[in-house]
PDB file of C-alpha atoms in Angstrom:
ATOM      1  CA  MET A   1      35.422 -50.103  48.823  1.00  0.00           C
ATOM      2  CA  ALA A   2      38.920 -49.476  47.392  1.00  0.00           C
ATOM      3  CA  THR A   3      37.771 -46.120  45.966  1.00  0.00           C
ATOM      4  CA  GLY A   4      36.376 -45.116  49.372  1.00  0.00           C
ATOM      5  CA  ASN A   5      39.717 -45.934  51.019  1.00  0.00           C
ATOM      6  CA  ILE A   6      41.561 -43.764  48.484  1.00  0.00           C
ATOM      7  CA  HIS A   7      39.170 -40.858  49.121  1.00  0.00           C
ATOM      8  CA  ARG A   8      39.541 -41.228  52.895  1.00  0.00           C
ATOM      9  CA  LYS A   9      43.345 -41.302  52.612  1.00  0.00           C
ATOM     10  CA  GLY A  10      43.251 -38.230  50.406  1.00  0.00           C
ATOM     11  CA  ARG A  11      41.085 -36.359  52.910  1.00  0.00           C
ATOM     12  CA  GLN A  12      43.413 -37.447  55.736  1.00  0.00           C
ATOM     13  CA  ARG A  13      46.472 -36.099  53.863  1.00  0.00           C
ATOM     14  CA  LEU A  14      44.688 -32.775  53.273  1.00  0.00           C
ATOM     15  CA  LEU A  15      43.679 -32.550  56.941  1.00  0.00           C
ATOM     16  CA  THR A  16      47.221 -33.376  58.060  1.00  0.00           C
ATOM     17  CA  PHE A  17      48.684 -30.719  55.758  1.00  0.00           C
ATOM     18  CA  ALA A  18      46.148 -28.067  56.801  1.00  0.00           C
ATOM     19  CA  PHE A  19      46.607 -28.815  60.474  1.00  0.00           C
ATOM     20  CA  SER A  20      50.399 -28.741  60.065  1.00  0.00           C
ATOM     21  CA  ALA A  21      50.191 -25.253  58.558  1.00  0.00           C
ATOM     22  CA  ALA A  22      47.913 -24.088  61.374  1.00  0.00           C
ATOM     23  CA  LEU A  23      50.387 -25.387  63.933  1.00  0.00           C
ATOM     24  CA  TRP A  24      53.181 -23.246  62.549  1.00  0.00           C
ATOM     25  CA  LEU A  25      51.017 -20.128  62.262  1.00  0.00           C
ATOM     26  CA  ALA A  26      49.973 -20.481  65.893  1.00  0.00           C
ATOM     27  CA  ALA A  27      53.486 -21.335  67.058  1.00  0.00           C
ATOM     28  CA  GLY A  28      54.801 -18.139  65.530  1.00  0.00           C
ATOM     29  CA  ALA A  29      52.546 -16.135  67.835  1.00  0.00           C
ATOM     30  CA  VAL A  30      53.843 -17.739  71.060  1.00  0.00           C
ATOM     31  CA  ALA A  31      55.127 -15.172  73.545  1.00  0.00           C
ATOM     32  CA  ALA A  32      58.908 -15.504  73.820  1.00  0.00           C
ATOM     33  CA  GLN A  33      58.967 -14.702  77.549  1.00  0.00           C
ATOM     34  CA  LYS A  34      56.787 -17.715  78.419  1.00  0.00           C
ATOM     35  CA  LEU A  35      58.020 -20.529  76.136  1.00  0.00           C
ATOM     36  CA  PRO A  36      61.333 -21.500  74.574  1.00  0.00           C
ATOM     37  CA  ARG A  37      62.096 -19.806  71.268  1.00  0.00           C
ATOM     38  CA  ASN A  38      60.619 -21.689  68.336  1.00  0.00           C
ATOM     39  CA  GLU A  39      63.563 -22.750  66.129  1.00  0.00           C
ATOM     40  CA  PRO A  40      62.826 -26.050  64.333  1.00  0.00           C
ATOM     41  CA  VAL A  41      66.374 -26.951  63.267  1.00  0.00           C
ATOM     42  CA  PRO A  42      68.675 -29.864  64.160  1.00  0.00           C
ATOM     43  CA  GLY A  43      69.593 -29.136  67.778  1.00  0.00           C
ATOM     44  CA  GLY A  44      66.662 -26.746  68.088  1.00  0.00           C
ATOM     45  CA  VAL A  45      63.161 -26.697  69.550  1.00  0.00           C
ATOM     46  CA  ALA A  46      59.786 -26.842  67.813  1.00  0.00           C
ATOM     47  CA  VAL A  47      56.938 -25.126  69.694  1.00  0.00           C
ATOM     48  CA  LEU A  48      53.649 -26.379  68.259  1.00  0.00           C
ATOM     49  CA  ALA A  49      50.074 -25.394  69.118  1.00  0.00           C
ATOM     50  CA  LEU A  50      47.862 -28.433  69.716  1.00  0.00           C
ATOM     51  CA  PRO A  51      44.145 -28.988  69.036  1.00  0.00           C
ATOM     52  CA  ALA A  52      41.848 -27.631  71.721  1.00  0.00           C
ATOM     53  CA  GLN A  53      40.904 -30.118  74.445  1.00  0.00           C
ATOM     54  CA  ALA A  54      40.277 -29.908  78.168  1.00  0.00           C
ATOM     55  CA  ALA A  55      42.760 -32.541  79.371  1.00  0.00           C
ATOM     56  CA  ARG A  56      46.507 -32.345  78.770  1.00  0.00           C
ATOM     57  CA  PRO A  57      47.229 -34.041  75.404  1.00  0.00           C
ATOM     58  CA  ARG A  58      49.715 -36.902  75.210  1.00  0.00           C
ATOM     59  CA  VAL A  59      52.423 -36.273  72.615  1.00  0.00           C
ATOM     60  CA  SER A  60      55.437 -38.347  71.572  1.00  0.00           C
ATOM     61  CA  TYR A  61      58.307 -37.897  69.127  1.00  0.00           C
ATOM     62  CA  GLN A  62      60.655 -40.655  67.967  1.00  0.00           C
ATOM     63  CA  GLY A  63      59.036 -42.945  70.526  1.00  0.00           C
ATOM     64  CA  ARG A  64      59.668 -40.636  73.504  1.00  0.00           C
ATOM     65  CA  PRO A  65      57.152 -38.519  75.443  1.00  0.00           C
ATOM     66  CA  VAL A  66      57.181 -34.790  74.697  1.00  0.00           C
ATOM     67  CA  MET A  67      56.677 -31.802  76.972  1.00  0.00           C
ATOM     68  CA  VAL A  68      53.164 -30.306  76.807  1.00  0.00           C
ATOM     69  CA  VAL A  69      52.472 -26.984  78.541  1.00  0.00           C
ATOM     70  CA  ARG A  70      49.483 -24.672  78.917  1.00  0.00           C
ATOM     71  CA  HIS A  71      49.937 -21.088  77.733  1.00  0.00           C
ATOM     72  CA  ARG A  72      47.230 -18.453  77.228  1.00  0.00           C
ATOM     73  CA  ALA A  73      44.428 -21.057  77.301  1.00  0.00           C
ATOM     74  CA  HIS A  74      46.125 -23.271  74.666  1.00  0.00           C
ATOM     75  CA  TRP A  75      48.172 -26.458  74.835  1.00  0.00           C
ATOM     76  CA  TYR A  76      51.618 -26.437  73.230  1.00  0.00           C
ATOM     77  CA  ALA A  77      54.044 -29.257  72.487  1.00  0.00           C
ATOM     78  CA  VAL A  78      57.663 -28.267  73.143  1.00  0.00           C
ATOM     79  CA  VAL A  79      59.815 -30.667  71.129  1.00  0.00           C
ATOM     80  CA  GLY A  80      63.586 -31.118  71.306  1.00  0.00           C
ATOM     81  CA  ILE A  81      65.100 -31.971  67.897  1.00  0.00           C
ATOM     82  CA  PRO A  82      68.331 -34.035  67.947  1.00  0.00           C
ATOM     83  CA  LEU A  83      71.376 -32.686  66.117  1.00  0.00           C
ATOM     84  CA  SER A  84      71.352 -35.904  64.066  1.00  0.00           C
ATOM     85  CA  VAL A  85      67.931 -35.183  62.491  1.00  0.00           C
ATOM     86  CA  LYS A  86      68.061 -34.330  58.790  1.00  0.00           C
ATOM     87  CA  PRO A  87      66.107 -31.341  57.422  1.00  0.00           C
ATOM     88  CA  GLY A  88      62.668 -32.319  56.189  1.00  0.00           C
ATOM     89  CA  ARG A  89      59.287 -33.394  57.480  1.00  0.00           C
ATOM     90  CA  GLU A  90      59.004 -34.945  60.938  1.00  0.00           C
ATOM     91  CA  SER A  91      55.923 -36.147  62.787  1.00  0.00           C
ATOM     92  CA  LEU A  92      54.539 -36.318  66.320  1.00  0.00           C
ATOM     93  CA  ARG A  93      51.989 -38.715  67.737  1.00  0.00           C
ATOM     94  CA  LEU A  94      49.010 -37.097  69.479  1.00  0.00           C
ATOM     95  CA  ASN A  95      47.082 -39.138  72.050  1.00  0.00           C
ATOM     96  CA  GLY A  96      48.551 -42.283  70.509  1.00  0.00           C
ATOM     97  CA  ARG A  97      46.369 -41.999  67.403  1.00  0.00           C
ATOM     98  CA  HIS A  98      46.934 -38.936  65.252  1.00  0.00           C
ATOM     99  CA  SER A  99      50.051 -37.956  63.341  1.00  0.00           C
ATOM    100  CA  LEU A 100      51.036 -34.271  63.445  1.00  0.00           C
ATOM    101  CA  ARG A 101      53.612 -33.117  60.913  1.00  0.00           C
ATOM    102  CA  PHE A 102      56.191 -30.359  61.242  1.00  0.00           C
ATOM    103  CA  GLU A 103      59.140 -29.231  59.161  1.00  0.00           C
ATOM    104  CA  VAL A 104      62.788 -29.218  60.286  1.00  0.00           C
ATOM    105  CA  VAL A 105      64.876 -26.655  58.396  1.00  0.00           C
ATOM    106  CA  ALA A 106      68.626 -26.783  57.810  1.00  0.00           C
ATOM    107  CA  LYS A 107      71.179 -25.011  59.980  1.00  0.00           C
ATOM    108  CA  THR A 108      74.942 -24.883  59.492  1.00  0.00           C
ATOM    109  CA  TYR A 109      77.107 -24.883  62.608  1.00  0.00           C
ATOM    110  CA  PRO A 110      80.740 -23.697  62.567  1.00  0.00           C
ATOM    111  CA  SER A 111      83.789 -25.868  63.289  1.00  0.00           C
ATOM    112  CA  GLN A 112      86.205 -25.723  66.206  1.00  0.00           C
ATOM    113  CA  HIS A 113      89.742 -27.171  66.419  1.00  0.00           C
ATOM    114  CA  ILE A 114      91.093 -27.962  69.888  1.00  0.00           C
ATOM    115  CA  THR A 115      94.529 -29.221  70.923  1.00  0.00           C
ATOM    116  CA  ILE A 116      94.525 -31.681  73.833  1.00  0.00           C
ATOM    117  CA  LYS A 117      97.860 -32.555  75.487  1.00  0.00           C
ATOM    118  CA  ASN A 118      96.515 -35.689  77.217  1.00  0.00           C
ATOM    119  CA  ARG A 119      96.347 -38.136  74.314  1.00  0.00           C
ATOM    120  CA  HIS A 120      94.055 -40.464  76.292  1.00  0.00           C
ATOM    121  CA  MET A 121      91.344 -37.799  76.086  1.00  0.00           C
ATOM    122  CA  VAL A 122      91.492 -38.071  72.284  1.00  0.00           C
ATOM    123  CA  ASN A 123      92.310 -41.765  71.790  1.00  0.00           C
ATOM    124  CA  PRO A 124      91.319 -43.657  74.959  1.00  0.00           C
ATOM    125  CA  THR A 125      92.675 -47.108  75.762  1.00  0.00           C
ATOM    126  CA  ALA A 126      90.457 -50.217  75.640  1.00  0.00           C
ATOM    127  CA  ALA A 127      89.962 -50.051  79.400  1.00  0.00           C
ATOM    128  CA  GLU A 128      89.088 -46.364  79.205  1.00  0.00           C
ATOM    129  CA  LEU A 129      86.592 -47.046  76.394  1.00  0.00           C
ATOM    130  CA  LYS A 130      84.804 -49.518  78.691  1.00  0.00           C
ATOM    131  CA  ARG A 131      84.531 -46.806  81.327  1.00  0.00           C
ATOM    132  CA  ILE A 132      83.268 -44.319  78.728  1.00  0.00           C
ATOM    133  CA  ARG A 133      80.526 -46.746  77.689  1.00  0.00           C
ATOM    134  CA  ARG A 134      79.500 -47.227  81.339  1.00  0.00           C
ATOM    135  CA  ASP A 135      79.476 -43.444  81.770  1.00  0.00           C
ATOM    136  CA  ARG A 136      77.228 -43.051  78.727  1.00  0.00           C
ATOM    137  CA  VAL A 137      74.702 -45.569  80.070  1.00  0.00           C
ATOM    138  CA  ARG A 138      74.439 -43.659  83.367  1.00  0.00           C
ATOM    139  CA  ILE A 139      74.134 -40.258  81.692  1.00  0.00           C
ATOM    140  CA  ASP A 140      71.559 -41.473  79.157  1.00  0.00           C
ATOM    141  CA  LYS A 141      69.453 -42.989  81.943  1.00  0.00           C
ATOM    142  CA  ALA A 142      69.535 -39.700  83.850  1.00  0.00           C
ATOM    143  CA  VAL A 143      68.496 -37.439  80.971  1.00  0.00           C
ATOM    144  CA  ARG A 144      65.761 -39.866  79.855  1.00  0.00           C
ATOM    145  CA  HIS A 145      64.125 -39.736  83.275  1.00  0.00           C
ATOM    146  CA  TRP A 146      60.529 -38.556  82.926  1.00  0.00           C
ATOM    147  CA  THR A 147      58.701 -36.651  85.669  1.00  0.00           C
ATOM    148  CA  ALA A 148      55.043 -35.773  84.992  1.00  0.00           C
ATOM    149  CA  ARG A 149      55.283 -32.271  86.416  1.00  0.00           C
ATOM    150  CA  ALA A 150      52.541 -29.759  85.520  1.00  0.00           C
ATOM    151  CA  ASP A 151      54.474 -26.594  86.415  1.00  0.00           C
ATOM    152  CA  VAL A 152      57.624 -27.440  84.475  1.00  0.00           C
ATOM    153  CA  PRO A 153      59.914 -24.399  83.971  1.00  0.00           C
ATOM    154  CA  VAL A 154      60.328 -23.484  80.319  1.00  0.00           C
ATOM    155  CA  ARG A 155      62.627 -20.493  80.747  1.00  0.00           C
ATOM    156  CA  LEU A 156      66.045 -20.886  82.377  1.00  0.00           C
ATOM    157  CA  ALA A 157      68.408 -18.507  84.159  1.00  0.00           C
ATOM    158  CA  MET A 158      72.143 -18.656  83.477  1.00  0.00           C
ATOM    159  CA  PRO A 159      73.964 -21.010  85.900  1.00  0.00           C
ATOM    160  CA  VAL A 160      77.064 -18.758  85.727  1.00  0.00           C
ATOM    161  CA  HIS A 161      77.763 -15.496  83.925  1.00  0.00           C
ATOM    162  CA  GLY A 162      80.676 -15.261  81.518  1.00  0.00           C
ATOM    163  CA  PRO A 163      81.621 -15.349  77.824  1.00  0.00           C
ATOM    164  CA  LEU A 164      81.172 -18.503  75.758  1.00  0.00           C
ATOM    165  CA  SER A 165      84.405 -20.245  74.811  1.00  0.00           C
ATOM    166  CA  SER A 166      82.469 -22.867  72.805  1.00  0.00           C
ATOM    167  CA  THR A 167      78.943 -22.509  71.454  1.00  0.00           C
ATOM    168  CA  PHE A 168      76.338 -25.186  70.812  1.00  0.00           C
ATOM    169  CA  GLY A 169      76.524 -27.426  67.736  1.00  0.00           C
ATOM    170  CA  LEU A 170      80.178 -26.839  66.866  1.00  0.00           C
ATOM    171  CA  ARG A 171      81.705 -29.525  64.652  1.00  0.00           C
ATOM    172  CA  ARG A 172      84.648 -30.330  66.891  1.00  0.00           C
ATOM    173  CA  TYR A 173      88.118 -31.582  66.012  1.00  0.00           C
ATOM    174  CA  PHE A 174      90.477 -32.732  68.782  1.00  0.00           C
ATOM    175  CA  ASN A 175      94.103 -32.789  67.640  1.00  0.00           C
ATOM    176  CA  GLY A 176      92.797 -32.748  64.083  1.00  0.00           C
ATOM    177  CA  GLU A 177      90.459 -35.731  64.571  1.00  0.00           C
ATOM    178  CA  PRO A 178      86.688 -35.230  64.080  1.00  0.00           C
ATOM    179  CA  ARG A 179      84.445 -35.873  67.061  1.00  0.00           C
ATOM    180  CA  ALA A 180      80.747 -35.489  67.922  1.00  0.00           C
ATOM    181  CA  PRO A 181      79.241 -31.980  67.691  1.00  0.00           C
ATOM    182  CA  HIS A 182      79.370 -29.891  70.840  1.00  0.00           C
ATOM    183  CA  SER A 183      76.194 -30.591  72.811  1.00  0.00           C
ATOM    184  CA  GLY A 184      76.080 -27.489  75.011  1.00  0.00           C
ATOM    185  CA  TRP A 185      77.788 -24.254  75.989  1.00  0.00           C
ATOM    186  CA  ASP A 186      81.267 -23.868  77.460  1.00  0.00           C
ATOM    187  CA  ILE A 187      81.144 -20.787  79.697  1.00  0.00           C
ATOM    188  CA  ALA A 188      84.560 -19.328  80.499  1.00  0.00           C
ATOM    189  CA  VAL A 189      84.659 -18.369  84.181  1.00  0.00           C
ATOM    190  CA  PRO A 190      87.366 -18.689  86.864  1.00  0.00           C
ATOM    191  CA  ALA A 191      87.824 -21.861  88.879  1.00  0.00           C
ATOM    192  CA  GLY A 192      85.758 -21.816  92.043  1.00  0.00           C
ATOM    193  CA  THR A 193      82.907 -19.736  90.562  1.00  0.00           C
ATOM    194  CA  PRO A 194      79.598 -20.860  92.136  1.00  0.00           C
ATOM    195  CA  ILE A 195      77.209 -22.708  89.784  1.00  0.00           C
ATOM    196  CA  HIS A 196      73.525 -21.911  90.340  1.00  0.00           C
ATOM    197  CA  ALA A 197      70.528 -24.078  89.435  1.00  0.00           C
ATOM    198  CA  PRO A 198      68.729 -22.271  86.570  1.00  0.00           C
ATOM    199  CA  ALA A 199      65.283 -23.491  87.689  1.00  0.00           C
ATOM    200  CA  PRO A 200      63.703 -25.791  90.285  1.00  0.00           C
ATOM    201  CA  GLY A 201      64.280 -29.509  89.845  1.00  0.00           C
ATOM    202  CA  THR A 202      65.614 -32.746  91.269  1.00  0.00           C
ATOM    203  CA  VAL A 203      69.210 -33.947  91.069  1.00  0.00           C
ATOM    204  CA  VAL A 204      69.135 -37.285  89.227  1.00  0.00           C
ATOM    205  CA  LEU A 205      72.871 -37.827  88.723  1.00  0.00           C
ATOM    206  CA  THR A 206      76.176 -36.857  90.311  1.00  0.00           C
ATOM    207  CA  GLY A 207      79.566 -38.449  89.755  1.00  0.00           C
ATOM    208  CA  ASP A 208      83.014 -38.447  88.203  1.00  0.00           C
ATOM    209  CA  PHE A 209      83.058 -39.262  84.475  1.00  0.00           C
ATOM    210  CA  PHE A 210      85.927 -39.770  82.030  1.00  0.00           C
ATOM    211  CA  PHE A 211      85.193 -36.931  79.601  1.00  0.00           C
ATOM    212  CA  ASP A 212      82.835 -34.790  81.692  1.00  0.00           C
ATOM    213  CA  GLY A 213      84.758 -34.922  84.956  1.00  0.00           C
ATOM    214  CA  ASN A 214      82.641 -34.156  88.016  1.00  0.00           C
ATOM    215  CA  MET A 215      79.107 -33.827  86.726  1.00  0.00           C
ATOM    216  CA  VAL A 216      75.563 -33.032  87.875  1.00  0.00           C
ATOM    217  CA  VAL A 217      72.270 -33.629  86.033  1.00  0.00           C
ATOM    218  CA  ILE A 218      69.049 -31.915  87.163  1.00  0.00           C
ATOM    219  CA  ASP A 219      65.607 -33.133  86.094  1.00  0.00           C
ATOM    220  CA  HIS A 220      63.193 -30.191  85.733  1.00  0.00           C
ATOM    221  CA  GLY A 221      60.179 -32.253  84.628  1.00  0.00           C
ATOM    222  CA  GLN A 222      58.545 -33.472  81.424  1.00  0.00           C
ATOM    223  CA  GLY A 223      61.814 -34.506  79.780  1.00  0.00           C
ATOM    224  CA  LEU A 224      63.680 -31.233  80.423  1.00  0.00           C
ATOM    225  CA  ALA A 225      67.086 -31.825  82.030  1.00  0.00           C
ATOM    226  CA  THR A 226      70.195 -29.688  82.467  1.00  0.00           C
ATOM    227  CA  LEU A 227      73.760 -31.013  82.625  1.00  0.00           C
ATOM    228  CA  TYR A 228      76.844 -29.470  84.300  1.00  0.00           C
ATOM    229  CA  ALA A 229      80.340 -30.824  83.589  1.00  0.00           C
ATOM    230  CA  HIS A 230      83.990 -30.209  84.624  1.00  0.00           C
ATOM    231  CA  ILE A 231      82.861 -29.223  88.143  1.00  0.00           C
ATOM    232  CA  HIS A 232      85.515 -28.799  90.815  1.00  0.00           C
ATOM    233  CA  ARG A 233      83.339 -29.462  93.854  1.00  0.00           C
ATOM    234  CA  ILE A 234      79.784 -30.861  93.752  1.00  0.00           C
ATOM    235  CA  LYS A 235      77.537 -29.411  96.474  1.00  0.00           C
ATOM    236  CA  VAL A 236      74.335 -31.444  95.959  1.00  0.00           C
ATOM    237  CA  HIS A 237      73.473 -35.134  96.118  1.00  0.00           C
ATOM    238  CA  ARG A 238      71.368 -37.483  94.026  1.00  0.00           C
ATOM    239  CA  GLY A 239      67.657 -37.260  94.892  1.00  0.00           C
ATOM    240  CA  GLU A 240      67.939 -33.740  96.322  1.00  0.00           C
ATOM    241  CA  SER A 241      65.322 -31.150  95.348  1.00  0.00           C
ATOM    242  CA  VAL A 242      66.927 -27.846  94.349  1.00  0.00           C
ATOM    243  CA  LYS A 243      65.507 -24.342  94.096  1.00  0.00           C
ATOM    244  CA  ALA A 244      66.184 -21.826  91.357  1.00  0.00           C
ATOM    245  CA  GLY A 245      69.435 -20.032  92.187  1.00  0.00           C
ATOM    246  CA  GLN A 246      70.677 -22.678  94.619  1.00  0.00           C
ATOM    247  CA  ILE A 247      74.432 -23.377  94.426  1.00  0.00           C
ATOM    248  CA  ILE A 248      74.984 -26.903  93.070  1.00  0.00           C
ATOM    249  CA  GLY A 249      78.777 -26.803  92.735  1.00  0.00           C
ATOM    250  CA  THR A 250      81.809 -24.763  91.746  1.00  0.00           C
ATOM    251  CA  VAL A 251      83.544 -24.417  88.385  1.00  0.00           C
ATOM    252  CA  GLY A 252      86.633 -26.529  87.740  1.00  0.00           C
ATOM    253  CA  ARG A 253      88.563 -28.235  84.947  1.00  0.00           C
ATOM    254  CA  THR A 254      87.969 -31.938  85.645  1.00  0.00           C
ATOM    255  CA  GLY A 255      87.638 -34.438  82.778  1.00  0.00           C
ATOM    256  CA  ARG A 256      88.499 -33.344  79.224  1.00  0.00           C
ATOM    257  CA  ALA A 257      89.072 -29.639  79.772  1.00  0.00           C
ATOM    258  CA  THR A 258      91.904 -27.372  78.667  1.00  0.00           C
ATOM    259  CA  GLY A 259      91.107 -24.792  81.343  1.00  0.00           C
ATOM    260  CA  PRO A 260      88.508 -23.924  83.986  1.00  0.00           C
ATOM    261  CA  HIS A 261      85.002 -23.508  82.566  1.00  0.00           C
ATOM    262  CA  LEU A 262      81.473 -24.822  82.924  1.00  0.00           C
ATOM    263  CA  HIS A 263      80.010 -27.041  80.248  1.00  0.00           C
ATOM    264  CA  TRP A 264      76.254 -26.481  80.439  1.00  0.00           C
ATOM    265  CA  GLY A 265      73.900 -28.667  78.435  1.00  0.00           C
ATOM    266  CA  VAL A 266      70.125 -28.681  77.984  1.00  0.00           C
ATOM    267  CA  SER A 267      68.318 -31.898  77.072  1.00  0.00           C
ATOM    268  CA  LEU A 268      64.683 -32.076  75.967  1.00  0.00           C
ATOM    269  CA  ASN A 269      63.028 -35.445  75.284  1.00  0.00           C
ATOM    270  CA  ASP A 270      66.593 -36.888  75.203  1.00  0.00           C
ATOM    271  CA  ALA A 271      67.731 -34.419  72.505  1.00  0.00           C
ATOM    272  CA  ARG A 272      70.623 -32.074  73.309  1.00  0.00           C
ATOM    273  CA  VAL A 273      69.355 -28.649  72.274  1.00  0.00           C
ATOM    274  CA  ASP A 274      70.725 -25.110  72.121  1.00  0.00           C
ATOM    275  CA  PRO A 275      70.535 -23.448  75.580  1.00  0.00           C
ATOM    276  CA  ALA A 276      70.065 -20.082  73.822  1.00  0.00           C
ATOM    277  CA  LEU A 277      66.444 -21.073  73.106  1.00  0.00           C
ATOM    278  CA  PHE A 278      65.663 -21.222  76.845  1.00  0.00           C
ATOM    279  CA  VAL A 279      67.456 -18.215  78.331  1.00  0.00           C
ATOM    280  CA  THR A 280      66.636 -14.501  78.112  1.00  0.00           C
ATOM    281  CA  ASP A 281      70.130 -13.211  78.944  1.00  0.00           C
ATOM    282  CA  ALA A 282      72.328 -15.316  76.659  1.00  0.00           C
ATOM    283  CA  PRO A 283      76.064 -14.501  76.833  1.00  0.00           C
ATOM    284  CA  VAL A 284      78.229 -13.588  73.858  1.00  0.00           C
ATOM    285  CA  ALA A 285      80.919 -15.807  72.387  1.00  0.00           C
ATOM    286  CA  ALA A 286      84.464 -15.075  73.530  1.00  0.00           C
ATOM    287  CA  ARG A 287      86.786 -13.685  70.835  1.00  0.00           C
TER     288      ARG A 287
END
């Protein structure tokens, strides 16, 4: 009996390894114009082909449901990888039973040093820290919202057009003090520039937040959400359905901002990921 268990475990490891290799070979052939770019790094996206079956598979990663889309007669899992994940082997759960392995490879992000005149935006008071924690609870709830939408958009248009003043993943230092990596793009455009929804969705959060200023979060379905911060004037309300291209607000400099710009973030299964993997007309970084 013990020998049989060892043989079965050995066969299972071989099957897992072989299937993992097949996933990556198939993922490499995914058409870029239809799915996000496959870049399995911290802060990136893994696009994995799934075993053939008629019904939509159920996939989860780190205990959270994962986007599954149909493309060219195959099912694909589109997995957001948190910036905090270390390089190495990760695993998904398929239909609650099977473990699917994939490899996260290392990526080095540059650093950015920023000088903030308002010291409270670097070292908040105790009262301000309480507000920041309340803000975080509201934002986390919004981006974790799950809508079982079949026609979820997997390519995004730019919400505004301009150079990037801060790119994704930067190791940030405010007044010389280290802070969390940058979780989106800062797009340098004049105050008052209209902000357009990059795809259809539902507004799940609007409000004024300590660091983010006036902010909007749009749920696009299956764990894909987009975030817009430092807005001057919000032009949508919570619960509103928006169309691609619809104006949702105007650019400002509210919250922790040294000048007018839009902070645009993309969240996938509650992981902040690089917007460059979703857009076809990515801007260049400002010099």
